[in-house]
CSV table of C-alpha atoms in Angstrom, one decimal:
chain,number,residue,atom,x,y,z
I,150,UNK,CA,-36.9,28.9,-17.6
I,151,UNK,CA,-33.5,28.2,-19.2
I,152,UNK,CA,-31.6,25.4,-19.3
I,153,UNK,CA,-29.0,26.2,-16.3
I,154,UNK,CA,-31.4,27.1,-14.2
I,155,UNK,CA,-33.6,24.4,-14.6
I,156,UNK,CA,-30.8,22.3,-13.7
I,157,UNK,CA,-30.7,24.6,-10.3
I,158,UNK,CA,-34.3,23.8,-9.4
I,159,UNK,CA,-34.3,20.1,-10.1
I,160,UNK,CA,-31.1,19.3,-8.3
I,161,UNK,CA,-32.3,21.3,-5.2
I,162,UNK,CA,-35.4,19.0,-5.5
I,163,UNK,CA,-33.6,15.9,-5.8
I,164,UNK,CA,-31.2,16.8,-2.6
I,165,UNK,CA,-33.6,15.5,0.1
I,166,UNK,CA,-33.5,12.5,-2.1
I,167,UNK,CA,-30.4,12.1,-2.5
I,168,UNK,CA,-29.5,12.4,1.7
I,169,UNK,CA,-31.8,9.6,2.0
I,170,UNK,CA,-30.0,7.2,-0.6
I,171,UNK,CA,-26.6,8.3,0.9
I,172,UNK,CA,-27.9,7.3,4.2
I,173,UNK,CA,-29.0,3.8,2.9
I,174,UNK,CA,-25.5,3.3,1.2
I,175,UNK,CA,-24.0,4.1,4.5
I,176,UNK,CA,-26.0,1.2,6.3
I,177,UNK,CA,-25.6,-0.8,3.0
I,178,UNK,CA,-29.3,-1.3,2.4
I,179,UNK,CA,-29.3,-2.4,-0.8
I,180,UNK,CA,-33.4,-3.0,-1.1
I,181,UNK,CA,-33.8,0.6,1.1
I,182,UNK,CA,-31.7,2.4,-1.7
I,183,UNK,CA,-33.8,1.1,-4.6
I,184,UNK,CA,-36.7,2.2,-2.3
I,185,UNK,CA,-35.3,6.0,-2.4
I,186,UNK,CA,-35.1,5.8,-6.0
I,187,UNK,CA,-38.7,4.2,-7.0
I,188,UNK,CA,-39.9,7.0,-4.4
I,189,UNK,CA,-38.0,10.0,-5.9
I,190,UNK,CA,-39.9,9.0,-9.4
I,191,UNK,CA,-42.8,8.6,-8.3
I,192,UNK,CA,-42.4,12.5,-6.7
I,193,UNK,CA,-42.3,13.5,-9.9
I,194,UNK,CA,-38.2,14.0,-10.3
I,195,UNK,CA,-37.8,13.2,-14.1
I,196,UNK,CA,-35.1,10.3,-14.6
I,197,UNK,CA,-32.3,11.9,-15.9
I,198,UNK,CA,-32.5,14.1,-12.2
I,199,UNK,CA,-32.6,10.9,-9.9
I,200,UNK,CA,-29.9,9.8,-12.0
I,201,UNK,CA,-27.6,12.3,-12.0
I,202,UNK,CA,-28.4,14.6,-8.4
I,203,UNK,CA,-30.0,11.6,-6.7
I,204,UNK,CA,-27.8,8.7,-7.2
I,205,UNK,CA,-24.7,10.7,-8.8
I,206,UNK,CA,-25.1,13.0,-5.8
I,207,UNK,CA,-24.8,9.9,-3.6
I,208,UNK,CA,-21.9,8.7,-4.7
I,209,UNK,CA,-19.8,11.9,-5.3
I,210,UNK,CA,-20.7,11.7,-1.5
I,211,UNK,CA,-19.4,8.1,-1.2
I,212,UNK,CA,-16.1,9.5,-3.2
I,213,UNK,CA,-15.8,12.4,-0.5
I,214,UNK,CA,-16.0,9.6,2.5
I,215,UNK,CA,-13.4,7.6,0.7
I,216,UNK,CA,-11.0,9.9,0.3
I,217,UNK,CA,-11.3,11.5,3.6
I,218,UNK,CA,-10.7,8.1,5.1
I,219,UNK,CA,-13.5,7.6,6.6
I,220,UNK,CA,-14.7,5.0,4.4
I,221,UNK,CA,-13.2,1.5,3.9
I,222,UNK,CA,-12.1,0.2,0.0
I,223,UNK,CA,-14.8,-2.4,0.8
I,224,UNK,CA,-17.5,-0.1,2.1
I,225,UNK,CA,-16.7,1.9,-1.0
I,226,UNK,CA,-16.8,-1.1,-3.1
I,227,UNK,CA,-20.5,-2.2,-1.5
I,228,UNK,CA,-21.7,1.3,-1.6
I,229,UNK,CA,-21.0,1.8,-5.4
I,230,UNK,CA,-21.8,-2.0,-6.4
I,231,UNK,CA,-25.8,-0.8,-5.1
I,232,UNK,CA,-25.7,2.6,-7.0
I,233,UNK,CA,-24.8,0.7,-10.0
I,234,UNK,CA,-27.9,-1.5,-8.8
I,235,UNK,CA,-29.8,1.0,-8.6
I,236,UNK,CA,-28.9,2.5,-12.2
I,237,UNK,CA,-29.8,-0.7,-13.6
I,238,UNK,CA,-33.3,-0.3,-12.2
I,239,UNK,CA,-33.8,3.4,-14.3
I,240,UNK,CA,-36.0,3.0,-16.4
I,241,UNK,CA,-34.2,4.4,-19.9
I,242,UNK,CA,-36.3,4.9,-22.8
I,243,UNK,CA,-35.8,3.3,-26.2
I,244,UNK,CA,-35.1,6.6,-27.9
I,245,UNK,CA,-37.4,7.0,-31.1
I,246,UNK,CA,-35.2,8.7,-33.0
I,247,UNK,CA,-31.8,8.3,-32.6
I,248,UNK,CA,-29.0,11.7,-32.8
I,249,UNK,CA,-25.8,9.2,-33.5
I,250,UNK,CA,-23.5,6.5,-32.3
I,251,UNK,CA,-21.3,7.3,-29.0
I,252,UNK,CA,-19.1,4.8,-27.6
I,253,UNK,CA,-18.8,5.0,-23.9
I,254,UNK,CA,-15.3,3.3,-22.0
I,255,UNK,CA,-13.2,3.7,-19.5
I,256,UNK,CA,-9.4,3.9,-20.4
I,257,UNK,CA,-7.0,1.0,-19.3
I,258,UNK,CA,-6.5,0.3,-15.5
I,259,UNK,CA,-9.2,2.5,-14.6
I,260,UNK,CA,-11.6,0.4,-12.7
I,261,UNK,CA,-13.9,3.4,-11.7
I,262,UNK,CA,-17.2,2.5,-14.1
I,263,UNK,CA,-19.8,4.2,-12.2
I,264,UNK,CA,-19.4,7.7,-13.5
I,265,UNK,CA,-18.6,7.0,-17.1
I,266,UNK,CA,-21.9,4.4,-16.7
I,267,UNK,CA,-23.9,7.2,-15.2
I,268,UNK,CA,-22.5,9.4,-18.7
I,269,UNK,CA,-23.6,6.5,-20.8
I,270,UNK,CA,-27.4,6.4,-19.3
I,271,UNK,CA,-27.8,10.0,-19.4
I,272,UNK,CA,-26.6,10.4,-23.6
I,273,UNK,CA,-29.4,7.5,-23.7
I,274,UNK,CA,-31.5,9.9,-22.2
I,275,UNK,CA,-30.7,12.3,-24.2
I,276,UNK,CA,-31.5,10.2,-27.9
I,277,UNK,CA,-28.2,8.5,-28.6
I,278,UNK,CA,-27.3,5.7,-29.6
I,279,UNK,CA,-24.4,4.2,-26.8
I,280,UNK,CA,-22.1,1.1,-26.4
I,281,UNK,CA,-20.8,1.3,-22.6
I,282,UNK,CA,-18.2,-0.8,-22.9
I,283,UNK,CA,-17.4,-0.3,-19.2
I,284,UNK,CA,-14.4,-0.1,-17.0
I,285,UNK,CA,-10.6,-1.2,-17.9
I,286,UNK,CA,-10.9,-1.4,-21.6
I,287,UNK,CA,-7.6,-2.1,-23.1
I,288,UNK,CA,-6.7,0.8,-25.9
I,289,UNK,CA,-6.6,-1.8,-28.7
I,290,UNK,CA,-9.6,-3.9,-28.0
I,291,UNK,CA,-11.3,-0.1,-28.1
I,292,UNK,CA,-9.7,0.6,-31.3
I,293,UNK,CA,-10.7,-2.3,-32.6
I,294,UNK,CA,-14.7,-1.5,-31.4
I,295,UNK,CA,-14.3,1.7,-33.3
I,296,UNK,CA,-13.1,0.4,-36.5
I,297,UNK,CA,-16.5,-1.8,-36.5
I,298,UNK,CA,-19.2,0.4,-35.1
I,299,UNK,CA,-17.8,3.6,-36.9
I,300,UNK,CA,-19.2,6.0,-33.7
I,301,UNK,CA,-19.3,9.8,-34.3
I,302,UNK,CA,-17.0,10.2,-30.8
I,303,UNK,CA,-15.8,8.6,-28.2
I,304,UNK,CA,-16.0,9.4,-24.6
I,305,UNK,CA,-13.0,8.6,-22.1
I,306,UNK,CA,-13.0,8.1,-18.9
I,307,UNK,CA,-10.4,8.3,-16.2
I,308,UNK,CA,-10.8,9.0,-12.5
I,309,UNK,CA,-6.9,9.1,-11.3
I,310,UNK,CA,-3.8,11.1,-12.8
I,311,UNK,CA,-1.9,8.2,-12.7
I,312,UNK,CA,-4.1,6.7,-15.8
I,313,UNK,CA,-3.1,10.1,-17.7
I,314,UNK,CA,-0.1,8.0,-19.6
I,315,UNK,CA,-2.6,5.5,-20.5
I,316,UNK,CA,-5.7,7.5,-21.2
I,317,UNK,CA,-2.8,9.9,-23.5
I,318,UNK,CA,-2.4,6.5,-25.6
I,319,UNK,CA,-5.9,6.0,-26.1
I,320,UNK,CA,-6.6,9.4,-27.1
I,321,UNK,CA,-4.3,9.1,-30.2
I,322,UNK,CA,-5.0,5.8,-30.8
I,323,UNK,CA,-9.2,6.6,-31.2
I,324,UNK,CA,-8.4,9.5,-33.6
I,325,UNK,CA,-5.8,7.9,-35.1
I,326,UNK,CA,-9.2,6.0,-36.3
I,327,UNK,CA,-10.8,9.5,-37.0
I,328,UNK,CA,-12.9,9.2,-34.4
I,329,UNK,CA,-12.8,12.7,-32.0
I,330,UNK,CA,-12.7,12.0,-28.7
I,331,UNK,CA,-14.3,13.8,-25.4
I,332,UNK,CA,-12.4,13.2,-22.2
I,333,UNK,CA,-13.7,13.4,-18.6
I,334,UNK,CA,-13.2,12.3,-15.3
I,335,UNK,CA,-11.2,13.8,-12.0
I,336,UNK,CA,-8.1,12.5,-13.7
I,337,UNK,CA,-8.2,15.2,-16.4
I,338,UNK,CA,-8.1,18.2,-13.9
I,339,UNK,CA,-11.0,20.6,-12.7
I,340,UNK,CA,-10.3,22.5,-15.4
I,341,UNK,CA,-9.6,20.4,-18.1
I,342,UNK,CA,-6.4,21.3,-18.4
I,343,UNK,CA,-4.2,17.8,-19.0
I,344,UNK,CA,-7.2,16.9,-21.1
I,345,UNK,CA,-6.0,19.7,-23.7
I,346,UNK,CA,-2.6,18.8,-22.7
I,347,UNK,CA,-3.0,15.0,-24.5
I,348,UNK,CA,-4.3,16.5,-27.1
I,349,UNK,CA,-8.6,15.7,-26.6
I,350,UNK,CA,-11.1,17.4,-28.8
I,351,UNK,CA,-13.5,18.2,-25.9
I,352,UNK,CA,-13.8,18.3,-22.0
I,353,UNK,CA,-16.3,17.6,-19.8
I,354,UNK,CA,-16.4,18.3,-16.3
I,355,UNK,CA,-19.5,15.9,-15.3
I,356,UNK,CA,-22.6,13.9,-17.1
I,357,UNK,CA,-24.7,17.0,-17.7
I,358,UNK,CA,-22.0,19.2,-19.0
I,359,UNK,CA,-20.5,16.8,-21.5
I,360,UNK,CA,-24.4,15.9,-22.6
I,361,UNK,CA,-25.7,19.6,-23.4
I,362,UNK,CA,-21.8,20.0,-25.4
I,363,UNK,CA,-22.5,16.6,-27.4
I,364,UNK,CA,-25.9,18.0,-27.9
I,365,UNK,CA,-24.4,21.3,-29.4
I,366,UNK,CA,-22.4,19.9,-31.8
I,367,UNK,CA,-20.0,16.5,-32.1
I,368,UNK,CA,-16.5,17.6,-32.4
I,369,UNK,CA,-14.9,17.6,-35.9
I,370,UNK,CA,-13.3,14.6,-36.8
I,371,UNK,CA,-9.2,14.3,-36.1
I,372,UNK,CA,-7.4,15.8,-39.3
I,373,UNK,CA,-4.5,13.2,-39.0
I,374,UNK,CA,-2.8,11.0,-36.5
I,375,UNK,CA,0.1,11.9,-34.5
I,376,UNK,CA,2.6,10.3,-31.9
I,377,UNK,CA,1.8,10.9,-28.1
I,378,UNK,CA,5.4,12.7,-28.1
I,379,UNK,CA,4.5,16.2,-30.3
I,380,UNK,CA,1.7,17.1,-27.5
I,381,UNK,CA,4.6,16.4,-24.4
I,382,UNK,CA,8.0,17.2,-26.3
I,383,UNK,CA,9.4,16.6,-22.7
I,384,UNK,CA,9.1,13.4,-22.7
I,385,UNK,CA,12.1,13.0,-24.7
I,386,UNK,CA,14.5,13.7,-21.6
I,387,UNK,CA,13.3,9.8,-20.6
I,388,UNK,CA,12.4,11.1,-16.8
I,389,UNK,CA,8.9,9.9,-17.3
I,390,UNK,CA,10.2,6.1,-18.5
I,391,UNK,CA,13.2,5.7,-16.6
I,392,UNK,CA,10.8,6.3,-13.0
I,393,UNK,CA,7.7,4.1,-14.8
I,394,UNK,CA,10.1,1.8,-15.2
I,395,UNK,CA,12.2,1.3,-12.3
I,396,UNK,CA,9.3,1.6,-10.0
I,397,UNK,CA,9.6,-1.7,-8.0
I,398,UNK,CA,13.3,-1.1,-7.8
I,399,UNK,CA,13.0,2.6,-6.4
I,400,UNK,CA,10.3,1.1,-4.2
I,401,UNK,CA,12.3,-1.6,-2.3
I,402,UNK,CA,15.5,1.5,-2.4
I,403,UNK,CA,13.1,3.3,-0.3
I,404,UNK,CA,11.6,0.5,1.9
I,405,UNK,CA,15.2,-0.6,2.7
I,406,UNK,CA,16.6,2.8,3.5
I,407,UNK,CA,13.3,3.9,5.6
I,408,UNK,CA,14.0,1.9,8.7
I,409,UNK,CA,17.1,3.5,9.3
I,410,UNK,CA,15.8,7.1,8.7
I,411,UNK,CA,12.7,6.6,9.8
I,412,UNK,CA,13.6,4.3,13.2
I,413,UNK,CA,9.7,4.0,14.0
I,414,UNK,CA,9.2,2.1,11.6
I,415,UNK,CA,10.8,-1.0,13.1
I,416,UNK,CA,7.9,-1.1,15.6
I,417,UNK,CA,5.8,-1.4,12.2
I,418,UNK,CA,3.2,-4.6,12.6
I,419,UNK,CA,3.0,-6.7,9.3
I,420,UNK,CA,-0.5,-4.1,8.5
I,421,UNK,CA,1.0,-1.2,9.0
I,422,UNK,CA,4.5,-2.1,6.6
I,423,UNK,CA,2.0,-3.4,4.3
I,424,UNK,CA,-0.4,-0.5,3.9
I,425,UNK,CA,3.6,1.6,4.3
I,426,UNK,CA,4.9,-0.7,0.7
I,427,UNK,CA,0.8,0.3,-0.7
I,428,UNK,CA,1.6,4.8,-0.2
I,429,UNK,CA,4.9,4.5,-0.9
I,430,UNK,CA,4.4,2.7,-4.2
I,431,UNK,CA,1.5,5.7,-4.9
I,432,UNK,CA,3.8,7.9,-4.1
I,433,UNK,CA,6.1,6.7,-7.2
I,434,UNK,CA,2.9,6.4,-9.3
I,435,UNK,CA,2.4,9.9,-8.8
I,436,UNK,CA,5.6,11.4,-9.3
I,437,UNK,CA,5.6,9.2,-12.6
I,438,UNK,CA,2.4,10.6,-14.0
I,439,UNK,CA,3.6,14.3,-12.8
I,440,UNK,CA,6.7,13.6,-15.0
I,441,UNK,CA,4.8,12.6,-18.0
I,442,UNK,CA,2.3,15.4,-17.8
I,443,UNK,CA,5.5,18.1,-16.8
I,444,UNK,CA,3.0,18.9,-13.8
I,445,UNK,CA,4.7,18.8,-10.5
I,446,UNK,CA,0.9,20.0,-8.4
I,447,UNK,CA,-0.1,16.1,-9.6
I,448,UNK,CA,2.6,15.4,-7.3
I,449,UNK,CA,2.4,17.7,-4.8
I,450,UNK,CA,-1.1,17.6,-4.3
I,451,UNK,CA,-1.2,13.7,-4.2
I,452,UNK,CA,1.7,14.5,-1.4
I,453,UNK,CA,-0.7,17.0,0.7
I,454,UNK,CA,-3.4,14.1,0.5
I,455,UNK,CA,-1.6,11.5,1.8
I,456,UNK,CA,-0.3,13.3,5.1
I,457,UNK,CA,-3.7,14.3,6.1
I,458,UNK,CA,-4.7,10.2,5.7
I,459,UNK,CA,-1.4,9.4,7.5
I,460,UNK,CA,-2.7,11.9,10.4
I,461,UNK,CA,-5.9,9.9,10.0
I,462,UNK,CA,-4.4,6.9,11.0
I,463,UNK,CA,-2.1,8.2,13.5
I,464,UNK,CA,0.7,7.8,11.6
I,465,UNK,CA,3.2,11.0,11.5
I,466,UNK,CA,3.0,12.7,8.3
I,467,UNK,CA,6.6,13.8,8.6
I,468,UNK,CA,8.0,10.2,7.8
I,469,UNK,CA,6.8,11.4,3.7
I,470,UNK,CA,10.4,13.2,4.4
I,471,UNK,CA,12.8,10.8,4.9
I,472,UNK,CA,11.2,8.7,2.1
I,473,UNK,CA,11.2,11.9,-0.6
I,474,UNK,CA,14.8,12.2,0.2
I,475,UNK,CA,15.8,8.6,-0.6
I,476,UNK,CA,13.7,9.0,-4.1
I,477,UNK,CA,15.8,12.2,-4.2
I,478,UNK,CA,19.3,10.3,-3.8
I,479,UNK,CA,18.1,7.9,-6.4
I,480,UNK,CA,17.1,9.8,-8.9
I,481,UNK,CA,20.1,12.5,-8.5
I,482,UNK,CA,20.5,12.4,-12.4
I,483,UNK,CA,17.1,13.5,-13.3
I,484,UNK,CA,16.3,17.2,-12.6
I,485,UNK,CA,12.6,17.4,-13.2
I,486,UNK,CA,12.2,15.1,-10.6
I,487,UNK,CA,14.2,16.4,-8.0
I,488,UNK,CA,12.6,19.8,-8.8
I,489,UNK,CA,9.5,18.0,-7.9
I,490,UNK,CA,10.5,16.3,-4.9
I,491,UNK,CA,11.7,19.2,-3.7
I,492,UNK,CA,8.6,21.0,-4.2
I,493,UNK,CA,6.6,18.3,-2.7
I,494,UNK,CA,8.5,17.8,0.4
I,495,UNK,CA,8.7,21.9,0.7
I,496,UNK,CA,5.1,22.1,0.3
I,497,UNK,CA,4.2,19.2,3.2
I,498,UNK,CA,4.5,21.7,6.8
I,499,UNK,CA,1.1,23.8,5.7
I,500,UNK,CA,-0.9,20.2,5.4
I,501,UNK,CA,0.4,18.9,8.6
């Protein structure tokens, strides 16, 4: 049986397994998930299945409630804290022979761990040698890891677009060390695409995937270092850091114009301005990273998202409008981002 479709067969075992850990994340059994887990081994599902299609599964599932809306920030928190528990309880082989050295991090401000933890375990697995150095690893303490442990790759991790700037630092930074670098996470496209776009030696679209490639062969080493601007030469119209940096200032523009184009919103309780200041400062986020990366569907499809949550909530999506065209007055001077708030705001009717 090949590879691929050995995968097939194991994750369609594991998929009754992992509907019952989902269900015990829902009710937040923390003793009932590690129960699924110790149960699915001793079916006969090898460990590097329960990891990845039992308790990966499970939390891609958690990731789908989240962002739907249907789950809370803290019953996404709880729900993740017991899949890293139950992680922790794998039991992951000293490997006998180690293949290498692969250091294992997520990029600055990106607080997502679980699924470049769940990378680490499986390259473990696998017969490497890993440091996890976790979540929110600022670029020069990572640097500085390199230059000591000398790894034969790195592997980034970033789960929003709006780490791209960042995760584009650390990218050149690492090889600037001559260490290649693998990139993976929802922040880097479905595709891969902005991961080429910064520049990365390899993509990955999930554990497995960026495993069997490692396993293949370790990208060659970076030839020399290079500045973050001769992969974006747009950059050098200053859209990108004139919006990153006048973020809080085009936020309260917005807030203080929205009342009076928006008269609904004077009703507002204290919650509801409040979680108002949290999408609209997103919002800015958003159209800063789509500037950086010269990719207006990272605004425009952060745009869609948010007016189906604001539906959610019963909130009209059609106050986005009123808000895009304040950004819009502001930032009169700067055409890639009107071209983009443009294309947002034309693009909001078919979500709503």
């Amino acid at each position: 049986m090949g590879a691929r479709a050995q995968a097939s067969e194991d994750a369609a075992r594991a998929r009754p397994w992992a509907e019952k850990l989902w269900s015990a994340l829902r009710s937040w059994d923390e003793y009932g998930a590690l129960d699924v887990v110790e149960s699915a081994l001793d079916s006969g599902l090898d460990v590097e299945s329960v990891l990845l299609d039992v308790i990966g599964a499970a939390q891609h599932h958690v990731g789908i409630e989240w962002a739907a809306n249907r789950m809370s920030v803290a019953d996404e928190h709880t729900a993740t804290a017991i899949n890293e528990r139950a992680v922790a309880a794998l039991p992951i082989p000293r490997p006998e022979n180690e293949r290498g050295r692969i250091v294992v991090a997520c990029v600055d401000q990106e607080w997502h761990g679980l699924p470049a933890r769940i990378l680490a375990e499986t390259l473990k697995l696998r017969g490497w040698r890993v440091d996890y150095l976790g979540a929110q690893v600022p670029t020069g303490h990572l640097v500085g890891r390199l230059h000591r442990s000398h790894p034969d790759v790195v592997c980034l991790s970033s789960s929003l677009p709006t780490r791209l700037p960042v995760a584009h630092g650390a990218i050149t930074a690492c090889q600037a060390t001559g260490v290649p670098v693998m990139a993976g996470g929802a922040a880097f496209g479905h595709d891969g695409r902005y991961a080429r776009s910064l520049g990365a030696d390899g993509w990955a679209p999930q554990a497995r995937a960026a495993a069997d490639q490692l396993a293949a062969g370790i990208p060659a080493r970076p030839a020399a270092p290079r500045l973050t601007v001769h992969d974006l030469p747009h950059l050098e119209d200053q859209e990108y850091t004139y919006v990153s940096l006048s973020a809080s200032r085009l936020l309260a523009y917005v807030l203080d114009g929205l009342e009076e184009r928006f008269p609904a919103m004077r009703e507002y309780s204290v919650h509801q301005r409040d979680r108002t200041e949290e999408d609209l400062a997103q919002i800015i986020d958003f159209l800063a990273a789509a500037l950086y990366m010269d990719e207006p569907d990272i605004f425009s499809g952060f745009l869609l998202w948010t007016a189906e949550i604001l539906e959610a909530r019963h909130v009209p999506a059609r106050s986005l409008a009123p808000a895009l065209d304040l950004l819009a007055e502001d930032l009169r001077d700067f055409p890639r981002a009107l071209v983009m708030l443009d294309a947002g705001k034309r693009n909001l009717p078919s979500a709503l």
